[in-house]
Short mmCIF file of C-alpha atoms in Angstrom, two decimals:
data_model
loop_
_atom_site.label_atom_id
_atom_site.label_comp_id
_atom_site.label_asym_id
_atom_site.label_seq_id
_atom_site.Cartn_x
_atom_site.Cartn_y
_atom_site.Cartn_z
CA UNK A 1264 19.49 -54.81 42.89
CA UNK A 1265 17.16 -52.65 40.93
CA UNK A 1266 13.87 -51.94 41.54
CA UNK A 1267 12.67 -50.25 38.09
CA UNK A 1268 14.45 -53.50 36.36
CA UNK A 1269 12.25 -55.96 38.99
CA UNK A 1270 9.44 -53.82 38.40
CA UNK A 1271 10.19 -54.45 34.31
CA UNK A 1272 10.68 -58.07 34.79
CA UNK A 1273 7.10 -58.62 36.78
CA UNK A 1274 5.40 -56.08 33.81
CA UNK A 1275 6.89 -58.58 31.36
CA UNK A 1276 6.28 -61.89 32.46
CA UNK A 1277 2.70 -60.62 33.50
CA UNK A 1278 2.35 -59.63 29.63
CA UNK A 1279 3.63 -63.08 28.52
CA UNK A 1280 1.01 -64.40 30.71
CA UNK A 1281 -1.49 -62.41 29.26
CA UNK A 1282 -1.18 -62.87 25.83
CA UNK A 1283 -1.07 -67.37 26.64
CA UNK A 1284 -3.79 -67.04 28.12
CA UNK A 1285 -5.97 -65.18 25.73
CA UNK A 1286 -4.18 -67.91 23.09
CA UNK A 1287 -5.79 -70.67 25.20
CA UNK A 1288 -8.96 -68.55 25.71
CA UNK A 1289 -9.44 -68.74 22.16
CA UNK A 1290 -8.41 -72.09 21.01
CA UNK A 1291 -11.24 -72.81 23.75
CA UNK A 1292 -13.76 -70.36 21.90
CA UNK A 1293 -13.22 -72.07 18.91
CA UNK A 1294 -13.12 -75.78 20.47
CA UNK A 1295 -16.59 -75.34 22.62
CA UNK A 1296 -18.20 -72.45 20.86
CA UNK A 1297 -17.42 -72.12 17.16
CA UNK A 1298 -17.08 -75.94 16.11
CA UNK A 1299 -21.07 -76.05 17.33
CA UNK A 1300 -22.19 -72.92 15.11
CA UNK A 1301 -20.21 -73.59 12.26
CA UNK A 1302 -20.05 -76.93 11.76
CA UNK A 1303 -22.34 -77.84 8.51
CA UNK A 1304 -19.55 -75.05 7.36
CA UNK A 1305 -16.18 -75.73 5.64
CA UNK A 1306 -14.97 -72.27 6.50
CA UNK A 1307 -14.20 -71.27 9.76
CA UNK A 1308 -15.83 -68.14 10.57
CA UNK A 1309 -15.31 -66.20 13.99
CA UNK A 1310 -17.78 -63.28 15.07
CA UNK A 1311 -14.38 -61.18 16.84
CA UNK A 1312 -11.37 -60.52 15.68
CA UNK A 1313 -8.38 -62.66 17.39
CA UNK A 1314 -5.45 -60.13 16.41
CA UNK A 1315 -6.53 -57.07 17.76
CA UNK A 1316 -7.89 -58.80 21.05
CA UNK A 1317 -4.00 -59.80 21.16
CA UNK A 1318 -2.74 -56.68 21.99
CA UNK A 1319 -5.74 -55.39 23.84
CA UNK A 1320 -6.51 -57.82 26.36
CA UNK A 1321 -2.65 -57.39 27.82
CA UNK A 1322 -2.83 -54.25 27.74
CA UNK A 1323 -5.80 -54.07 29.70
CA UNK A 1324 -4.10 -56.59 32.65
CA UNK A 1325 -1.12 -54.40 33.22
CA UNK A 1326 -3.68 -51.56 33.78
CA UNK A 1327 -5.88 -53.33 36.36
CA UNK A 1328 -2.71 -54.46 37.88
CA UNK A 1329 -1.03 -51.22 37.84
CA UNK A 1330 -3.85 -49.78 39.27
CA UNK A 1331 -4.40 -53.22 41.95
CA UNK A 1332 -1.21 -51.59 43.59
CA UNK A 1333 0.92 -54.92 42.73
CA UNK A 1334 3.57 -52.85 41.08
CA UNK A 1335 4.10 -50.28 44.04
CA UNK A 1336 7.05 -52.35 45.75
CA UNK A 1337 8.10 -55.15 43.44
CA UNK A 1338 10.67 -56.28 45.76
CA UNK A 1339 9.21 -57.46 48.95
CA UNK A 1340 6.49 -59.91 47.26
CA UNK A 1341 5.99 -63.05 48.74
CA UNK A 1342 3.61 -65.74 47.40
CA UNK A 1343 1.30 -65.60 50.12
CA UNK A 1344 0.96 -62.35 49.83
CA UNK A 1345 0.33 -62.05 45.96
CA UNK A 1346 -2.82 -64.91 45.84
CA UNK A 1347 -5.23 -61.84 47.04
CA UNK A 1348 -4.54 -59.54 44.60
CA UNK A 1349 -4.18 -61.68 41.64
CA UNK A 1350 -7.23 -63.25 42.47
CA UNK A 1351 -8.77 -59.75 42.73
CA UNK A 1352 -7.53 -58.63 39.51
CA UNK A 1353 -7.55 -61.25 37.56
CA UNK A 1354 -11.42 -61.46 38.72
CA UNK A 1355 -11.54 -58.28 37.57
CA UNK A 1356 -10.20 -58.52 33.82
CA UNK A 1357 -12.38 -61.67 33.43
CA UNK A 1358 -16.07 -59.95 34.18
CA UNK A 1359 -14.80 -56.60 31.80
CA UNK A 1360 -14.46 -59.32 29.47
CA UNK A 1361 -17.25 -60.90 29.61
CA UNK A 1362 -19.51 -57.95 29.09
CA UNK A 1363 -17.16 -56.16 26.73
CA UNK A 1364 -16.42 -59.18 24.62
CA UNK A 1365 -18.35 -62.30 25.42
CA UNK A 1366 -21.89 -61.31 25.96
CA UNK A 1367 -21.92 -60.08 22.08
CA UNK A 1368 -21.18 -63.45 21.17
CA UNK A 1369 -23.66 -65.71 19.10
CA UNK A 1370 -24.14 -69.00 20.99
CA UNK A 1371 -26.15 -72.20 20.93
CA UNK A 1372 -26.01 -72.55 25.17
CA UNK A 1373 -26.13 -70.03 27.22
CA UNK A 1374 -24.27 -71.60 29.80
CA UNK A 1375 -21.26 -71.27 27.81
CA UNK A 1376 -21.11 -68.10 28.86
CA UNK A 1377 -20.72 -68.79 32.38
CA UNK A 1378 -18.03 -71.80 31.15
CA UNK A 1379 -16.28 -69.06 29.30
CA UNK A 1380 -15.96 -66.84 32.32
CA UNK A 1381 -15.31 -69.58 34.58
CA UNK A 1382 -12.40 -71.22 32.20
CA UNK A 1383 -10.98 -67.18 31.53
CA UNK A 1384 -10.94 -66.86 35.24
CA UNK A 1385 -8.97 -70.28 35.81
CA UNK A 1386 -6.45 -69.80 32.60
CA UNK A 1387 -5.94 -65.87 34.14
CA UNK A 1388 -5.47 -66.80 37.98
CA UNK A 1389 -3.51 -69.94 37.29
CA UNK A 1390 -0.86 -68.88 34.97
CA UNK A 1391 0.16 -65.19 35.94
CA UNK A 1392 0.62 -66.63 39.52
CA UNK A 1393 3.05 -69.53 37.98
CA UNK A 1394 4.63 -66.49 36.73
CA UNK A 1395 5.16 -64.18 39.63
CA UNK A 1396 6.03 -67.19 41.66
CA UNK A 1397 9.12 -67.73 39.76
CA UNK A 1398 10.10 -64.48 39.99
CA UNK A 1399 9.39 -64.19 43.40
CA UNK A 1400 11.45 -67.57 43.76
CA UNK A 1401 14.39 -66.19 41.71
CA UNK A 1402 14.19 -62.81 43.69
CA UNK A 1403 13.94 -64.32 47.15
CA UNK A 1404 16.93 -66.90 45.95
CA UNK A 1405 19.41 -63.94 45.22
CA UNK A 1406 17.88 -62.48 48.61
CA UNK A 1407 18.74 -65.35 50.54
CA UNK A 1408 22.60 -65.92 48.43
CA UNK A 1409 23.11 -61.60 49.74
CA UNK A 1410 23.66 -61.47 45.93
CA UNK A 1411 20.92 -58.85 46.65
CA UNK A 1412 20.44 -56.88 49.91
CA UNK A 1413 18.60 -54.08 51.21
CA UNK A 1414 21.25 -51.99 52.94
CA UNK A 1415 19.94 -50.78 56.50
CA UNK A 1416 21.70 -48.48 58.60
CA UNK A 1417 20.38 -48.02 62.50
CA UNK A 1418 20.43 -44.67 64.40
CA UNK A 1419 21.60 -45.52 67.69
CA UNK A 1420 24.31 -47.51 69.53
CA UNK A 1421 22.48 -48.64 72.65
CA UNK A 1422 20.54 -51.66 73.66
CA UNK A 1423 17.67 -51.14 71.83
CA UNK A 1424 19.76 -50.55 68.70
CA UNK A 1425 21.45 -53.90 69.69
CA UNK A 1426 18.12 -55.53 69.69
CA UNK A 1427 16.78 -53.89 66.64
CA UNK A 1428 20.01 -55.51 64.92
CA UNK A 1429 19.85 -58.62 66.42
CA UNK A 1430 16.18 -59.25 65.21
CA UNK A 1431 16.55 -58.18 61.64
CA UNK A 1432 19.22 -60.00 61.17
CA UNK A 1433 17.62 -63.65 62.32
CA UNK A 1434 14.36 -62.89 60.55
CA UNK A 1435 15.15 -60.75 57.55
CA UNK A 1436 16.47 -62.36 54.32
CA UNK A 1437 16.23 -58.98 52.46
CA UNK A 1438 17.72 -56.51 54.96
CA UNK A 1439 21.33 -56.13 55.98
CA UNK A 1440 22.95 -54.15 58.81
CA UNK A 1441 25.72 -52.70 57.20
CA UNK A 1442 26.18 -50.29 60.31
CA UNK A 1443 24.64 -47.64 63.05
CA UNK A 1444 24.54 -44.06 63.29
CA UNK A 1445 26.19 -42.77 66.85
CA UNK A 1446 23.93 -40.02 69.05
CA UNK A 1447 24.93 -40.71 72.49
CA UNK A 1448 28.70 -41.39 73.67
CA UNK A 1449 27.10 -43.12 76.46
CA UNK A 1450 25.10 -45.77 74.57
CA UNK A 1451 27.83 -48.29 73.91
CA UNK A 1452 25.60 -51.78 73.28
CA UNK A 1453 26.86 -52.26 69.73
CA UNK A 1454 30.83 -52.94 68.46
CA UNK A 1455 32.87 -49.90 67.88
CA UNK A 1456 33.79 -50.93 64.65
CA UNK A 1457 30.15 -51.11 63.24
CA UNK A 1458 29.72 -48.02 64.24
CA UNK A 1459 29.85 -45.79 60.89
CA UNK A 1460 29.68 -42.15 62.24
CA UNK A 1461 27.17 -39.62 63.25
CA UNK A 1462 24.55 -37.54 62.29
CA UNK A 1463 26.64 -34.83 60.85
CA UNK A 1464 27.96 -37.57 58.43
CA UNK A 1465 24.62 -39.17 57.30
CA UNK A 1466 24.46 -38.13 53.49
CA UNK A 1467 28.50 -39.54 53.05
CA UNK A 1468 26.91 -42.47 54.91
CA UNK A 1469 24.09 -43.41 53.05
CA UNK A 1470 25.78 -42.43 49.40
CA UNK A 1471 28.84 -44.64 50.34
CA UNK A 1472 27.02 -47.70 51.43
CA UNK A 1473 23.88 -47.65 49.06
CA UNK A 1474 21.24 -46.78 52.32
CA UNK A 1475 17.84 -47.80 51.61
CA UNK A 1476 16.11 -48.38 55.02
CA UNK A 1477 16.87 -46.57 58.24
CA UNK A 1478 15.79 -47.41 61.33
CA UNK A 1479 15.87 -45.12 64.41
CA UNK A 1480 16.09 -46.98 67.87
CA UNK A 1481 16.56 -45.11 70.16
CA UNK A 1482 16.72 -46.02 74.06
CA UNK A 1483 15.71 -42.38 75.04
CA UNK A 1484 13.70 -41.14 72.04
CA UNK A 1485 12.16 -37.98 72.99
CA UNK A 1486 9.88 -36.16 70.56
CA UNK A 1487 11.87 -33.18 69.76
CA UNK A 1488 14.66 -35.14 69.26
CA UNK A 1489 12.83 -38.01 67.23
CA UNK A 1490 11.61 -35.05 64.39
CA UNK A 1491 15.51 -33.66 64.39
CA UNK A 1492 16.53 -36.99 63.17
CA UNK A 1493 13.38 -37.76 61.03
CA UNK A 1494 13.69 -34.03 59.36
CA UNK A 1495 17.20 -34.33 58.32
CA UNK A 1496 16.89 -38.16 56.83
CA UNK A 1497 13.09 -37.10 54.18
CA UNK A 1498 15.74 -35.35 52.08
CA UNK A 1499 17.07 -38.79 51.36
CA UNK A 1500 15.32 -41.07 48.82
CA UNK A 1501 15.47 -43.98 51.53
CA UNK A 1502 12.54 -45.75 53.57
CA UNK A 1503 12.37 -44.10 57.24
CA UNK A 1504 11.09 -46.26 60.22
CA UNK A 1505 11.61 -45.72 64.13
CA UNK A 1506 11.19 -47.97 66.96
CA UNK A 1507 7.89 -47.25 69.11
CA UNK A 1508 7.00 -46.02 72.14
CA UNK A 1509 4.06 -46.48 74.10
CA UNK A 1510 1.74 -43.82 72.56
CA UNK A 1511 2.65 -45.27 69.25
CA UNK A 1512 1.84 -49.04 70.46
CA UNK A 1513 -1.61 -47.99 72.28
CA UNK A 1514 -3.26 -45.57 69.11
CA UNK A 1515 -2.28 -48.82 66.72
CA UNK A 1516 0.74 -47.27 64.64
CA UNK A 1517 2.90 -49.15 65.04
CA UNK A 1518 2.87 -52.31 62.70
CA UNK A 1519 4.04 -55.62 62.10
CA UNK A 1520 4.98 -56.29 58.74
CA UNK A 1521 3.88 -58.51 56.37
CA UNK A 1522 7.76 -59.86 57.08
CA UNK A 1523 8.07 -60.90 60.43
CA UNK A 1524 10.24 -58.40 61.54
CA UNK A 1525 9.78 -56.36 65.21
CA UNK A 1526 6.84 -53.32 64.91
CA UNK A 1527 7.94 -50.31 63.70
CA UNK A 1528 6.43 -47.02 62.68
CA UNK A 1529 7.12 -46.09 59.37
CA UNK A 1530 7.45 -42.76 58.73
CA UNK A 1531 7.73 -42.29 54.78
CA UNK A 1532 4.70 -44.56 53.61
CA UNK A 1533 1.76 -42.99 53.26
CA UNK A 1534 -1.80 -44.14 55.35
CA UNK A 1535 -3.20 -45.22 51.84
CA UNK A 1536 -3.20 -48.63 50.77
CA UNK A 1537 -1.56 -49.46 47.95
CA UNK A 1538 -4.02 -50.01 45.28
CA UNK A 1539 -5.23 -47.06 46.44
CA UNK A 1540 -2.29 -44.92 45.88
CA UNK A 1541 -2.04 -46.12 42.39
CA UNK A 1542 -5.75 -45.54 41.78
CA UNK A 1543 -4.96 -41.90 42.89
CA UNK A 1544 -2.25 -41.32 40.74
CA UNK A 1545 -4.17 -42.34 37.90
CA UNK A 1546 -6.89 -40.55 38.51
CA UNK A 1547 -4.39 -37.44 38.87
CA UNK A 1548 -3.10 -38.43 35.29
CA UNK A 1549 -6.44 -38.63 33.91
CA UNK A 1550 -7.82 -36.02 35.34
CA UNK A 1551 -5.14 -33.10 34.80
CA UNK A 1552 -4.65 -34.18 31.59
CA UNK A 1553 -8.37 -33.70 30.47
CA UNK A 1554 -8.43 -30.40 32.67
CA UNK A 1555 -5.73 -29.06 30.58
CA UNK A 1556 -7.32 -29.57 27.25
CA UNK A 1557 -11.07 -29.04 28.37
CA UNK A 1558 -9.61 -25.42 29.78
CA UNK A 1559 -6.96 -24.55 27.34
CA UNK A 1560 -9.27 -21.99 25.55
CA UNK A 1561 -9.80 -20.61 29.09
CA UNK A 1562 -6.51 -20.45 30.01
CA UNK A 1563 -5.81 -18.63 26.68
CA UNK A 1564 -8.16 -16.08 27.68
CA UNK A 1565 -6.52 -15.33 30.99
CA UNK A 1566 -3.59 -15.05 29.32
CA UNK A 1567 -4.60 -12.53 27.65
CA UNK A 1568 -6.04 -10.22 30.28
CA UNK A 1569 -2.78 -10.75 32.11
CA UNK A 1570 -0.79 -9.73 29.33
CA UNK A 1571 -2.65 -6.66 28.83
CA UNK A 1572 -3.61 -6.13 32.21
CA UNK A 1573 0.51 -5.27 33.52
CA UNK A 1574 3.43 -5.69 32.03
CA UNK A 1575 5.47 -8.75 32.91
CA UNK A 1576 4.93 -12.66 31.93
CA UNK A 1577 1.52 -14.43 31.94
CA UNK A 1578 2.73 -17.21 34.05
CA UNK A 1579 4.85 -17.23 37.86
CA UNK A 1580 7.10 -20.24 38.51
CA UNK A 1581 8.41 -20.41 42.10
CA UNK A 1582 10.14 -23.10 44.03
CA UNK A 1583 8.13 -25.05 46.51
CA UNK A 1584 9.05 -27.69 48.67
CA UNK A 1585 7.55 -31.27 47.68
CA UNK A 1586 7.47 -35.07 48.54
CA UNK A 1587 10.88 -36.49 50.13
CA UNK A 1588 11.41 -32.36 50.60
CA UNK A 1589 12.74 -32.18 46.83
CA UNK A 1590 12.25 -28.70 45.38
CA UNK A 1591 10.37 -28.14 42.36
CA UNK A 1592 8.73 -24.99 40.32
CA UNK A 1593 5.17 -24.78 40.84
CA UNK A 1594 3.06 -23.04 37.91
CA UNK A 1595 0.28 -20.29 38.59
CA UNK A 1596 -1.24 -17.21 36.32
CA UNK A 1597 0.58 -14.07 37.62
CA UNK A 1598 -1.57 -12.70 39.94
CA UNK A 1599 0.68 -9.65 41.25
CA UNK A 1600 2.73 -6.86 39.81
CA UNK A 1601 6.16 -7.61 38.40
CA UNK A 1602 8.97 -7.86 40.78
CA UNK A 1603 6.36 -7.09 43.80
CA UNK A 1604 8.48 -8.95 46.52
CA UNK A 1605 11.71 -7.41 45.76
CA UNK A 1606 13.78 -10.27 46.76
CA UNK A 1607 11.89 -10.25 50.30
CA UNK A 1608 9.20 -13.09 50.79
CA UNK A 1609 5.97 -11.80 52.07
CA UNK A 1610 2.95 -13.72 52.31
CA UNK A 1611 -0.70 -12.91 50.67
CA UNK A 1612 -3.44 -11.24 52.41
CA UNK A 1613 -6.77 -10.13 51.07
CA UNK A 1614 -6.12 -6.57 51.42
CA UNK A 1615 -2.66 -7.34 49.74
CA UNK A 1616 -1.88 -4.01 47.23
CA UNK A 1617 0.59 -5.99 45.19
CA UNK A 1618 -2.16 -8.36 43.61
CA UNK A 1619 -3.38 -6.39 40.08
CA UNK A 1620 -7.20 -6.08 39.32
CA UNK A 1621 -6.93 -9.24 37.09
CA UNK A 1622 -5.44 -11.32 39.91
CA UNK A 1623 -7.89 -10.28 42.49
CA UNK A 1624 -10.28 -12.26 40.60
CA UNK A 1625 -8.51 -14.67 39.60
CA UNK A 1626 -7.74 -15.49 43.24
CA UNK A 1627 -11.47 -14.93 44.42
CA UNK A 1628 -11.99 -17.81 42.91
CA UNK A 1629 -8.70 -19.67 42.82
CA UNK A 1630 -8.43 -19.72 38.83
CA UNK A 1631 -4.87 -18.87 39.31
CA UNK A 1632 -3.63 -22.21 40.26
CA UNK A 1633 -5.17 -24.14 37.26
CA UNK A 1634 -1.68 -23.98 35.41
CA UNK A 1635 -0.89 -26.47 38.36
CA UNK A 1636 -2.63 -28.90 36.78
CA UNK A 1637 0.63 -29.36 34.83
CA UNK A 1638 2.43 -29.83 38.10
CA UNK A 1639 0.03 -32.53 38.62
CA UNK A 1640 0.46 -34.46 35.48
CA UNK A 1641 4.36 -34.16 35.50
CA UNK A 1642 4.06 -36.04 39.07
CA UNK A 1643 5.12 -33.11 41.15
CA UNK A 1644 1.72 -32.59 42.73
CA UNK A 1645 -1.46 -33.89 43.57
CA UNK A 1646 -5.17 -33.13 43.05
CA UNK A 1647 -5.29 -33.46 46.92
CA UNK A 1648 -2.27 -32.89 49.15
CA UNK A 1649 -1.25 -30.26 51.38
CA UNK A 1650 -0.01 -27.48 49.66
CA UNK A 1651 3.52 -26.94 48.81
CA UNK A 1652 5.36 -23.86 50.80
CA UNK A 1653 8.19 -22.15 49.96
CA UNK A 1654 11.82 -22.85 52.38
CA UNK A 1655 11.74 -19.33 53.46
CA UNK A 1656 7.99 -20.21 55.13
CA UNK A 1657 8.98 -23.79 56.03
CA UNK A 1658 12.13 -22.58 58.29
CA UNK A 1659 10.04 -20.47 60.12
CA UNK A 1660 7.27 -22.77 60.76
CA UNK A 1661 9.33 -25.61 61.70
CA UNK A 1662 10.34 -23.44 64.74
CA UNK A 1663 7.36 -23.45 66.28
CA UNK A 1664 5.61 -27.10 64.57
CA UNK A 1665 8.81 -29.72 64.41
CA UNK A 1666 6.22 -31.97 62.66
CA UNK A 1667 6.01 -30.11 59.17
CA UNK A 1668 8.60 -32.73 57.71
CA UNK A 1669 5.69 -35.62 57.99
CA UNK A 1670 3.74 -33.68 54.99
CA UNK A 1671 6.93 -34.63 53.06
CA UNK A 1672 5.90 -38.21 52.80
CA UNK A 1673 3.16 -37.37 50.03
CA UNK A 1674 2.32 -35.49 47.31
CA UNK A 1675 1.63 -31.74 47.73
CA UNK A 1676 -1.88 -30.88 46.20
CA UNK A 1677 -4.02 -28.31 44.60
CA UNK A 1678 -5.94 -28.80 47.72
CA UNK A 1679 -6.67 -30.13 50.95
CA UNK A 1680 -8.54 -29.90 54.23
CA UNK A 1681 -5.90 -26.92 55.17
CA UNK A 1682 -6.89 -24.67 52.44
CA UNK A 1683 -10.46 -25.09 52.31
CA UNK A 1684 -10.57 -24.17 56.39
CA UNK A 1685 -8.29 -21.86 56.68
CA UNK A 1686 -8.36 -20.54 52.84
CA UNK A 1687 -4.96 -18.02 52.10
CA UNK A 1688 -2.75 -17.80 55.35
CA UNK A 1689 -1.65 -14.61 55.55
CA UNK A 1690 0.74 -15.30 59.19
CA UNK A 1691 2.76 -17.93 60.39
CA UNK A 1692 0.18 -18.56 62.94
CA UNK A 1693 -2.36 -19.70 60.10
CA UNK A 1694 -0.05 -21.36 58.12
CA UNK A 1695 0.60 -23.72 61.34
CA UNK A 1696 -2.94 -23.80 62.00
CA UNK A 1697 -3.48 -25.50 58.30
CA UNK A 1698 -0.60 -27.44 58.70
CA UNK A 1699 -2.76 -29.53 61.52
CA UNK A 1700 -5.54 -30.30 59.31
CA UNK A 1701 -3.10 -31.57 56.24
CA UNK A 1702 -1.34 -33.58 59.28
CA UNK A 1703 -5.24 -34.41 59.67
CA UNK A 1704 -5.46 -35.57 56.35
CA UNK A 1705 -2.59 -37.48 55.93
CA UNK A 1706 -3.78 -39.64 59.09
CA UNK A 1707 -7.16 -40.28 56.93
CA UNK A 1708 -5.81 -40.26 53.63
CA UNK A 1709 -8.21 -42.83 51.60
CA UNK A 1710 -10.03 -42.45 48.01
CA UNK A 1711 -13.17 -41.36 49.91
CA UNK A 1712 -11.66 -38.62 51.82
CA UNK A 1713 -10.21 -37.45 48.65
CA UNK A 1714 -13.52 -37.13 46.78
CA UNK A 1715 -14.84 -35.25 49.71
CA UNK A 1716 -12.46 -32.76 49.55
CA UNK A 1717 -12.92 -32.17 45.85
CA UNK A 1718 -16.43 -31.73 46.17
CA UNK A 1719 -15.82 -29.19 49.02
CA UNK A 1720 -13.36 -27.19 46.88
CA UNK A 1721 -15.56 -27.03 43.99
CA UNK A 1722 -17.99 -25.74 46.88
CA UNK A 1723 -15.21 -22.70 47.34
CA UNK A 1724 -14.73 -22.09 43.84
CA UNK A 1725 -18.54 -21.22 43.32
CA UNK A 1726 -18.60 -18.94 45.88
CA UNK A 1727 -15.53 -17.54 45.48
CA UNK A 1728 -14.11 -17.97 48.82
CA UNK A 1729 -10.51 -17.98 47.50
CA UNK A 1730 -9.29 -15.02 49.44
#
């Protein structure tokens, strides 16, 4: 099974779809519309052109479904579950139609607009949805046959690990228990030869038997111990869910899937919805991009001033932790003196004597980080996120705030509730003080909350509250 080649096959049949339907659409035109104008006329004359409209009007479905969130997990559809957003979408493409296209055209009744919307709508809905449903029947077929499975390993050997099993595999056609993950010698509820080894031997596990879900059930699952487990399974590209207790049952987070299975609490998907996920990493795409060619004269300027202002490079890569915990090289103007940690991390403060008279204001008013914007477009980052620490930071803070790892489930960002509050965090103690409001944010994470936070940070940036 694999996902990018499902995620091709539902992008493809979706186009086919697309361009039948605009085919139909316009032997329609030409049926209702066109025969009425032109008919004292030998020569058929259209007011659009067909050809062009061929390879624009697909294009423009696949965005509105990208950006619907239908794409986002291409394996678990169900035909239930797709009506809604095709009818959405598809309701969607027809009105940008009709006022991009239509409502130019010359007609005789102006109800045939309203027929033309109406028929666009019908042709749109009916067909991609024949589509998807045989693909969803194919997928769920090879589902069913364990040609494909979703291997699922279970941390724990005792009776609610045994339950946890049991239910999956009576209600689940796409996951398969190919084993558990042994934490207690005295939980012994499952058979000994299921049992696949322990913690110490999770990334041979999951590399041996193709992991893609975990499940932690636990029969004692204290907190501390619940974030050991949870830390050491985000470096894994594999979904993370745990079994839950009461607090989790009586604040609502725990949830029962679209697919029958028991509630759990899934740990590695985001609070966002998926359609709004996609809108936001569009609107990261969009927006970085035109950020980095709207400020490249800018940016050459600073450049400059750097590279007279000390010696050493205009721009300072260094390794952050990001989503999953994956390292990656974050971009930012040089704000300090060459070599000014000497191998020893220290953190930022506004007093800090290693920052160089460019850098101070450059940081005043966070114009530093706008090489990010980079990070951003590569995927790496965020326009909103919490921001991305370094492992030296992380090791320490996890000591005191177990929780950090949960940040790991999104994108880090330019910026977020933490810096705006707290601004640079010069200690430990403030660093864990801004990871609660990113925690805060992830809790609330929607499109709104987002645009709040922008206009906030734009706020900081005018008054130079950067440091």
């Amino acid at each position: 099974m694999n996902k990018k080649l499902l995620l091709s096959k539902y992008v493809f049949l979706d186009i086919i779809a697309a361009i039948l339907v605009w085919g139909l659409f316009m032997v329609f035109r030409r049926v209702v519309n066109d025969s009425r104008l032109f008919s004292d006329v030998s020569i058929f004359i259209p007011n659009y052109n067909y050809y062009s409209t061929f390879l624009l009007f697909p294009l423009l479905c696949i965005i509105v479904y990208a950006l619907s969130g239908f794409y986002v997990n291409p394996i678990k559809q169900s035909k239930i579950y797709t009506i809604f957003p095709t009818i959405i979408s598809t309701a969607i493409i027809s009105i940008i139609i009709f006022f991009v296209l239509l409502i130019d055209d010359i007609v005789v009744d102006y109800t045939f607009y309203y027929k033309s919307l109406l028929v666009l709508f019908a042709l749109l809905f009916v067909i991609t949805f024949l589509f998807r449903t045989l693909l969803i029947v194919d997928i769920r077929k090879k589902f069913k046959k364990k040609i494909w499975s979703i291997n699922t390993i279970i941390i724990g050997t005792g009776k609610t690990a045994a339950n946890v099993a049991n239910e999956i595999s009576k209600k689940s056609i796409y996951n398969q228990i190919v084993g558990f993950i042994k934490v207690d010698a005295s939980e012994k509820e499952v058979e000994k030869e299921k049992i696949l080894g322990n913690m110490l031997q999770i990334k041979k596990i999951i590399d041996e038997n193709n992991v893609k879900d975990i499940i932690i059930a636990l029969d004692q699952a204290d907190e501390t111990r619940l974030f050991e487990f949870i830390n050491k399974l985000f470096e894994f590209d594999v979904e993370i869910h745990f079994v839950p207790r009461l607090y989790e049952i009586i604040t609502g987070k725990a949830k029962i899937d679209k697919y029958g299975l028991l509630p759990f609490v899934s740990v590695s998907k985001p609070a966002m919805s998926d359609w709004q996920l996609s809108v936001k990493r569009a609107f990261d795409i969009l927006f970085s991009l035109f950020s980095i060619v709207l400020l490249s004269p800018l940016m050459l300027y600073f450049g400059i001033l750097i590279k007279y202002g000390s010696k050493g490079p205009v721009f300072f890569k260094q390794e952050r932790i990001g989503r999953f915990g994956k390292p990656f090289y974050i971009l930012k103007f040089r704000t300090m003196y060459e070599n000014a940690e000497n191998g020893t991390p220290r953190l930022s403060n506004p007093t800090d004597d290693r920052v160089t008279k460019v850098g101070t204001v450059l940081r005043k008013y966070r114009l530093d980080e706008i090489p990010q914007f980079f990070n951003v477009f590569k995927g790496e980052m965020s326009l909103v996120g919490p921001r991305p620490e370094r492992k030296y930071f992380i090791d320490q803070i996890v000591k005191e705030a177990p929780f950090y790892f949960l940040i790991y489930k999104i994108r880090p960002g330019l910026t977020s509730w933490g810096p705006i509050k707290i601004g640079y965090s010069d200690t430990i103690d403030k660093m864990i003080e801004r990871l609660n409001y990113d925690i805060l944010y992830m809790e609330n994470m929607s499109l709104t909350t987002d645009l709040k936070i922008l206009i906030f940070t734009i706020e900081v940036l005018f008054k130079g509250k950067g440091m």
